[in-house]
Each structure stands twice: as structure tokens, then as C-alpha cells.
Short mmCIF file of C-alpha atoms and ligand atoms in Angstrom, two decimals:
data_model
loop_
_atom_site.label_atom_id
_atom_site.label_comp_id
_atom_site.label_asym_id
_atom_site.label_seq_id
_atom_site.Cartn_x
_atom_site.Cartn_y
_atom_site.Cartn_z
CA UNK N 1 -6.00 -4.16 12.47
CA UNK N 2 -4.17 -2.25 15.15
CA UNK N 3 -3.58 1.07 13.55
CA UNK N 4 -7.17 2.23 13.65
CA UNK N 5 -7.15 1.70 17.37
CA UNK N 6 -3.99 3.67 18.02
CA UNK N 7 -5.17 6.40 20.29
CA UNK N 8 -4.89 10.09 19.65
CA UNK N 9 -4.10 12.99 21.93
CA UNK N 10 -6.37 11.96 24.74
CA UNK N 11 -4.65 9.00 26.45
CA UNK N 12 -1.21 9.74 25.04
CA UNK N 13 -1.17 13.22 26.48
CA UNK N 14 -2.19 12.03 29.91
CA UNK N 15 0.33 9.21 30.26
CA UNK N 16 3.38 10.73 31.81
CA UNK N 17 5.94 8.11 30.79
CA UNK N 18 5.93 9.56 27.30
CA UNK N 19 6.05 6.08 25.79
CA UNK N 20 4.94 5.54 22.22
CA UNK N 21 2.69 2.74 21.06
CA UNK N 22 -0.15 3.52 23.43
CA UNK N 23 -3.19 1.55 22.28
CA UNK N 24 -6.62 2.10 23.76
CA UNK N 25 -9.45 -0.46 23.79
CA UNK N 26 -12.83 0.87 24.95
CA UNK N 27 -14.51 -1.49 27.47
CA UNK N 28 -17.68 0.49 28.10
CA UNK N 29 -18.98 4.01 27.50
CA UNK N 30 -16.79 5.30 30.33
CA UNK N 31 -13.88 2.87 30.65
CA UNK N 32 -10.94 1.63 28.63
CA UNK N 33 -8.07 -0.83 28.67
CA UNK N 34 -4.82 0.84 27.59
CA UNK N 35 -1.76 -1.13 26.47
CA UNK N 36 1.66 0.44 26.26
CA UNK N 37 5.36 -0.35 26.45
CA UNK N 38 7.35 1.16 29.27
CA UNK N 39 8.63 1.23 32.81
CA UNK N 40 5.79 0.95 35.32
CA UNK N 41 7.76 2.89 37.95
CA UNK N 42 7.35 6.03 35.82
CA UNK N 43 3.60 5.67 35.28
CA UNK N 44 0.90 7.92 36.67
CA UNK N 45 -2.14 9.82 35.53
CA UNK N 46 -1.59 13.43 36.53
CA UNK N 47 -3.78 14.69 39.32
CA UNK N 48 -5.68 11.45 39.89
CA UNK N 49 -5.80 8.83 42.61
CA UNK N 50 -3.93 6.09 40.84
CA UNK N 51 -2.07 2.86 41.55
CA UNK N 52 0.60 0.66 40.03
CA UNK N 53 0.49 -3.05 40.72
CA UNK N 54 3.64 -4.68 42.09
CA UNK N 55 4.23 -8.34 41.14
CA UNK N 56 5.59 -9.23 44.57
CA UNK N 57 6.25 -12.42 46.51
CA UNK N 58 4.48 -13.66 49.64
CA UNK N 59 6.95 -12.04 52.04
CA UNK N 60 6.24 -8.66 50.42
CA UNK N 61 9.58 -7.11 51.35
CA UNK N 62 10.98 -6.53 47.84
CA UNK N 63 12.86 -8.71 45.38
CA UNK N 64 14.14 -8.62 41.80
CA UNK N 65 12.41 -7.70 38.53
CA UNK N 66 9.61 -5.16 38.64
CA UNK N 67 9.35 -5.55 42.44
CA UNK N 68 12.98 -4.45 42.87
CA UNK N 69 12.52 -1.52 40.47
CA UNK N 70 9.35 -0.37 42.26
CA UNK N 71 11.03 -0.49 45.67
CA UNK N 72 14.06 1.44 44.38
CA UNK N 73 11.88 4.13 42.82
CA UNK N 74 9.54 4.41 45.82
CA UNK N 75 12.38 4.79 48.32
CA UNK N 76 12.90 3.09 51.68
CA UNK N 77 9.55 4.11 53.14
CA UNK N 78 7.90 1.48 50.94
CA UNK N 79 9.60 -1.50 52.56
CA UNK N 80 8.78 0.00 55.95
CA UNK N 81 5.10 0.23 55.00
CA UNK N 82 5.26 -3.37 53.76
CA UNK N 83 6.78 -4.54 57.05
CA UNK N 84 3.76 -3.03 58.79
CA UNK N 85 1.39 -5.25 56.79
CA UNK N 86 0.48 -8.05 59.21
CA UNK N 87 1.73 -11.56 58.52
CA UNK N 88 -1.05 -14.07 57.95
CA UNK N 89 1.40 -16.85 58.78
CA UNK N 90 5.13 -16.72 59.47
CA UNK N 91 6.88 -14.93 56.59
CA UNK N 92 3.68 -14.46 54.58
CA UNK N 93 2.08 -11.00 54.28
CA UNK N 94 0.31 -11.58 50.99
CA UNK N 95 -0.60 -15.16 50.02
CA UNK N 96 -0.56 -16.05 46.32
CA UNK N 97 -3.61 -14.60 44.57
CA UNK N 98 -4.28 -11.92 47.21
CA UNK N 99 -3.47 -8.19 47.20
CA UNK N 100 -2.44 -5.47 49.70
CA UNK N 101 -2.22 -1.70 49.29
CA UNK N 102 0.37 0.86 50.45
CA UNK N 103 1.14 4.46 49.55
CA UNK N 104 3.46 5.07 46.59
CA UNK N 105 5.89 7.32 48.50
CA UNK N 106 8.42 8.68 45.96
CA UNK N 107 6.69 7.07 42.97
CA UNK N 108 4.63 9.25 40.63
CA UNK N 109 1.61 7.00 41.31
CA UNK N 110 -0.14 7.65 44.62
CA UNK N 111 -0.55 3.98 45.59
CA UNK N 112 1.06 0.58 45.14
CA UNK N 113 -1.10 -2.53 45.09
CA UNK N 114 1.07 -5.52 45.90
CA UNK N 115 -0.10 -8.85 44.57
CA UNK N 116 1.47 -12.27 44.22
CA UNK N 117 1.03 -14.26 41.04
CA UNK N 118 1.57 -18.02 40.79
CA UNK N 119 4.89 -19.71 40.11
CA UNK N 120 3.78 -21.37 36.89
CA UNK N 121 5.54 -24.71 37.33
CA UNK N 122 4.66 -25.37 40.96
CA UNK N 123 1.16 -23.88 41.35
CA UNK N 124 -1.58 -26.53 41.24
CA UNK N 125 -3.90 -24.23 39.25
CA UNK N 126 -1.91 -21.33 37.86
CA UNK N 127 -4.78 -19.90 35.78
CA UNK N 128 -7.03 -19.66 38.85
CA UNK N 129 -4.25 -18.13 40.95
CA UNK N 130 -3.37 -15.57 38.27
CA UNK N 131 -7.03 -14.60 37.77
CA UNK N 132 -7.30 -14.22 41.52
CA UNK N 133 -4.23 -11.94 41.65
CA UNK N 134 -5.79 -9.67 39.00
CA UNK N 135 -9.27 -9.83 40.55
CA UNK N 136 -8.09 -9.03 44.09
CA UNK N 137 -5.88 -6.17 42.83
CA UNK N 138 -8.89 -4.69 41.03
CA UNK N 139 -11.08 -5.20 44.10
CA UNK N 140 -8.59 -3.46 46.42
CA UNK N 141 -8.32 -0.58 43.93
CA UNK N 142 -12.08 -0.23 43.79
CA UNK N 143 -12.34 -0.22 47.60
CA UNK N 144 -9.84 2.66 47.63
CA UNK N 145 -11.60 4.71 44.93
CA UNK N 146 -8.76 4.34 42.47
CA UNK N 147 -10.00 5.20 38.98
CA UNK N 148 -6.75 4.60 37.11
CA UNK N 149 -4.37 1.71 37.60
CA UNK N 150 -1.48 0.07 35.82
CA UNK N 151 -0.48 -3.59 35.75
CA UNK N 152 2.74 -5.22 34.61
CA UNK N 153 2.61 -8.76 33.18
CA UNK N 154 2.21 -10.50 36.54
CA UNK N 155 4.10 -13.84 36.77
CA UNK N 156 5.62 -13.44 33.27
CA UNK N 157 9.18 -12.92 34.54
CA UNK N 158 10.84 -14.94 37.29
CA UNK N 159 7.60 -16.89 37.87
CA UNK N 160 7.68 -18.32 34.33
CA UNK N 161 4.09 -17.94 33.10
CA UNK N 162 3.71 -18.42 29.31
CA UNK N 163 2.85 -15.03 27.80
CA UNK N 164 -0.12 -16.05 25.67
CA UNK N 165 -1.87 -17.92 28.50
CA UNK N 166 -1.17 -15.05 30.90
CA UNK N 167 -2.61 -12.51 28.45
CA UNK N 168 -5.87 -14.46 28.19
CA UNK N 169 -6.30 -14.51 31.97
CA UNK N 170 -5.23 -10.88 32.44
CA UNK N 171 -7.47 -9.33 29.79
CA UNK N 172 -10.54 -11.46 30.43
CA UNK N 173 -10.37 -10.77 34.17
CA UNK N 174 -10.09 -7.02 33.66
CA UNK N 175 -13.11 -7.15 31.36
CA UNK N 176 -15.19 -8.34 34.35
CA UNK N 177 -14.49 -4.99 36.06
CA UNK N 178 -15.28 -2.74 33.12
CA UNK N 179 -17.79 -0.65 35.05
CA UNK N 180 -15.53 0.00 38.03
CA UNK N 181 -12.69 1.97 36.45
CA UNK N 182 -11.91 4.80 34.12
CA UNK N 183 -8.74 3.22 32.75
CA UNK N 184 -6.82 0.04 33.42
CA UNK N 185 -3.36 0.17 31.83
CA UNK N 186 -0.83 -2.51 31.04
CA UNK N 187 2.69 -1.11 31.13
CA UNK N 188 4.85 -3.76 29.52
CA UNK N 189 8.61 -3.77 29.70
CA UNK N 190 9.22 -6.44 27.11
CA UNK N 191 8.39 -5.81 23.41
CA UNK N 192 7.49 -9.51 23.03
CA UNK N 193 4.94 -9.33 25.80
CA UNK N 194 3.55 -6.06 24.42
CA UNK N 195 2.89 -7.77 21.06
CA UNK N 196 1.23 -10.76 22.70
CA UNK N 197 -0.99 -8.47 24.80
CA UNK N 198 -2.07 -6.37 21.82
CA UNK N 199 -3.00 -9.43 19.78
CA UNK N 200 -4.93 -10.91 22.69
CA UNK N 201 -6.81 -7.68 23.32
CA UNK N 202 -7.75 -7.53 19.64
CA UNK N 203 -9.06 -11.08 19.92
CA UNK N 204 -10.93 -10.77 23.24
CA UNK N 205 -12.23 -7.19 23.05
CA UNK N 206 -13.59 -7.08 19.54
CA UNK N 207 -16.74 -5.02 19.42
N1 LIG A 301 8.09 -1.97 34.47
C1 LIG A 301 7.24 -2.84 33.89
N2 LIG A 301 7.47 -4.15 33.80
C2 LIG A 301 8.63 -4.62 34.29
C3 LIG A 301 9.59 -3.79 34.93
C4 LIG A 301 9.28 -2.40 35.00
N3 LIG A 301 10.10 -1.53 35.57
N4 LIG A 301 10.63 -4.57 35.32
C5 LIG A 301 10.34 -5.83 34.94
N5 LIG A 301 9.14 -5.86 34.32
P1 LIG A 301 8.84 -10.20 37.42
P2 LIG A 301 6.98 -12.25 38.45
C6 LIG A 301 8.41 -7.00 33.73
O1 LIG A 301 9.96 -11.18 37.38
O2 LIG A 301 7.24 -13.11 37.27
C7 LIG A 301 10.42 -10.68 42.01
O3 LIG A 301 11.70 -11.03 42.48
C8 LIG A 301 9.18 -8.23 33.40
O4 LIG A 301 9.82 -8.07 32.13
O5 LIG A 301 9.12 -8.83 37.93
O6 LIG A 301 5.57 -12.05 38.91
C9 LIG A 301 9.37 -10.71 43.13
O7 LIG A 301 9.93 -10.32 44.38
C10 LIG A 301 8.10 -9.28 33.34
O8 LIG A 301 7.48 -9.27 32.08
O9 LIG A 301 7.57 -10.75 38.29
C11 LIG A 301 8.94 -12.15 43.12
O10 LIG A 301 9.81 -12.95 43.89
C12 LIG A 301 7.06 -8.78 34.36
O11 LIG A 301 7.47 -7.45 34.69
C13 LIG A 301 9.03 -12.55 41.67
O12 LIG A 301 9.99 -11.67 41.09
C14 LIG A 301 7.00 -9.59 35.63
O13 LIG A 301 8.28 -10.10 35.93
C15 LIG A 301 7.72 -12.34 40.95
O14 LIG A 301 7.85 -12.84 39.62
#
């Protein structure tokens, strides 16, 4: 089922992390969802205004997992830019489900969109909070004329979201924005998550 969708030169050539297993799902005549394995800190689309999404926490000053890797790769200017994001209440710059944008500094991508997914076991409505994190990230990207963006599997690490449920929310929410982007990528670090995402995209994006 998958092999016929494996993309050819087009997307592969333009993804600068060189990762194999890049699978492209057309969403509309001019947009696609692209799923690949890899390290999101290395992702960009050459010559475009692009953004990677950082699965952050509400303080927005760095942390472990992908957040830690993004801050290390971006350099110290990123945490400075984050400090300059106003607090909405003490210690909270980005409430769960919202998103904020900064430059990418030393990253290959030009922007970072910071969002906060739900902690699966303590959030009252994790599916709504996760959908909101994706939706607000996409909205902020659109407001900043970003045509290409890359998401990790938000909340699927430290925050404990089950992969299959997360994939349903992630892919169906991105589908709502199919006319607003050229490409939305998932750059997935874990082979298990990559498999779950591919199967879910096959299921939800069948022509
Ligand atoms: N590229 C792509 N994906 C990655 C990378 C990378 N370089 N590194 C990890 N992942 P997590 P969360 C995957 O824990 O669950 C932080 O401490 C990882 O395998 O980074 O939303 C923040 O500060 C997993 O599948 O984010 C918060 O406190 C996915 O990214 C908290 O963790 C998300 O895992 C947020 O937890």
C-alpha cells in the first residue's frame, strides 16, 4: 500500500536532512503532507520561509527531548528570544494548546513555532488540547506566511500521549488547513511513531 506513494525526486531532493523513507500524501492540488524519519533540528526547505515546531512546556525556556535538541541547535539566542515573550501569568509564556513564534537563529529553518501539547494523564481533554496545539501552530505559521513547516510528534515523548490516538488528532487537524500550505512535514525521531503515522495517513487521507 505504501510503496506506490513513496515519493520520487521532488520532495526527497528538497529535504535537506537526507533522510530516507520520505512519503508524500497529496492534500489538495497544491499542498501535501510529508512523513519522514529524522532529526527535526536538521530540517529545512532550501530558500523558503519555513518553520519547525518545538514541543515545549508552558515556561518556554527549554527542556529535554526535542525542546532541548532544538535549543542546543539554535544556540543561546533562542532562549533569549523566548524570555522576551511576555508571560500571560507568572511562569507561563505559552499556555497548553497555544503557540508562539521566534526566529530560528542557528537552525537551518528560519523560524521556530513553540507550542505546548497536553500531558496525557493530567489533561482533562487531551484530544482537544492536542488539536488546539496543532491548530494554533498552523494558524501562527499562516499569519507569518510560512509555506513549509515541520512537526514532531507533539506530546508523544515525556508527555505520554498514546501514538495511535495522537496520530489521529495530528493528521486530521492538518487536513483542515490543506489550502493554507505548500507542505506540512512530520519529522519523526522514533521508527515506531513513523510506522504509526504512515498507517494513520493511509487510513485518513485515502483519495
Ligand atoms: N527530532 C524529532 N523528534 C524528536 C527529536 C528530534 N531531534 N528529539 C525527540 N523527538 P518530547 P513532549 C521526539 O518529549 O512529549 C520537554 O522537556 C520524541 O521521540 O520532546 O511534547 C519539553 O520542555 C517524541 O516522539 O515532547 C516539555 O517539558 C517527540 O519528539 C516536554 O518535554 C516528542 O517528545 C514536552 O513533552
